[in-house]
Amino acid sequence: MLLDVWEQLLCDLQQANPARLASKRKNFSSANTIEECLQQRAEFLVATHLTKAEIAYEFLPEGGVPQPDIALLNPATSGLRIEVTSRQTPSLEELRDELDMDLEGAGYQVEIQCEVAPVRISDAERESIRANVRGQATTGKPFRIVEGLKIGYPPVTVDMVISGVPAKDSPEEAGEWVTYEVAGAELTDHMREVEMRIVGKLTEDAKNRQAAAAPTLLLVEASRTGLASIRPDWVWEGKLQSLLGKANTNFVAIGVLFADQASLEARAVVVRGADCPSNVVAAIDQVREAFRPTPTYAQSPKQLLAYAVKSFRFGRT
């Protein structure tokens, strides 16, 4: 399904045919990691929503003087540029996928249970868990592993319990798959991860030099940063306004973008700085409108929480 969505994304962009799309497609096809693919997807997704909102734009040149990713072209919105960056933290989803690969053909059903949804699981923690599960699976017997994960600011240790049962002994006769379930969701870490990323980009020297050349909107795609998307838009607006007001930055506006990985749906929360130039105010407002949630991607806290709980409980939604 994901490949179908990506193909549709590329087809939509090909029809719009913005300047320098060929260069962006080349970057996409030559990506060596999934993270590089997802970063390019974030740029394409922004471009697609601009196209649907009938906002003229172009991709900016690469390889010379560093500059943002997209420039708006309509006379009424000229001058605004958009810097798109993506944020991912390795978490339960990545661990589940890795265990799926490790256990292929082993004939085990594995369930992961966590006290709290971790916003990240470090590479060292994931490798330790994978090695332990692989070792237990070679015995052909049921197993139960308890791993302590450090989460939070400051960090505290919470337990992750991994239970494995040979498929032939499973009452569901499910075969080899990995699922996970979370008992509770303490969301402070999930929000803080995105906030730290935004502050880092707002104050990064190279990005600030780009933003000094022309009014620039920083748009951080954070769909894969834990459960940060559950925070309601009005809460994000206040937090973004605070982050922008406190930072020593040349960016005139910032936004956070949450996208559905299995479709082209996305929502963004965008705020302007107090000293935003008057000639780009309308442009920023147009970009904000381009990401208004559709009826199929309605964003109430209750709906988002229900979606997140379902995702964590079954692991394969």
Short mmCIF file of C-alpha atoms in Angstrom, two decimals, residues 9-19 21 47-48 50-52 55 57 59:
data_model
loop_
_atom_site.label_atom_id
_atom_site.label_comp_id
_atom_site.label_asym_id
_atom_site.label_seq_id
_atom_site.Cartn_x
_atom_site.Cartn_y
_atom_site.Cartn_z
CA LEU A 9 2.42 11.19 -5.01
CA LEU A 10 4.93 11.11 -7.87
CA CYS A 11 2.17 11.02 -10.50
CA ASP A 12 0.48 14.08 -8.97
CA LEU A 13 3.77 15.97 -8.99
CA GLN A 14 4.54 14.92 -12.54
CA GLN A 15 1.23 16.43 -13.65
CA ALA A 16 1.99 19.69 -11.81
CA ASN A 17 5.57 19.59 -13.17
CA PRO A 18 7.17 22.30 -10.98
CA ALA A 19 10.63 23.55 -11.91
CA LEU A 21 11.20 18.24 -10.27
CA ALA A 47 4.52 20.39 -2.89
CA THR A 48 1.42 18.28 -3.58
CA LEU A 50 0.53 23.51 -2.57
CA THR A 51 -0.54 22.22 -5.99
CA LYS A 52 -4.01 21.25 -4.75
CA ILE A 55 -0.35 27.97 -5.07
CA TYR A 57 5.81 27.26 -6.58
CA PHE A 59 11.80 23.63 -6.19
#
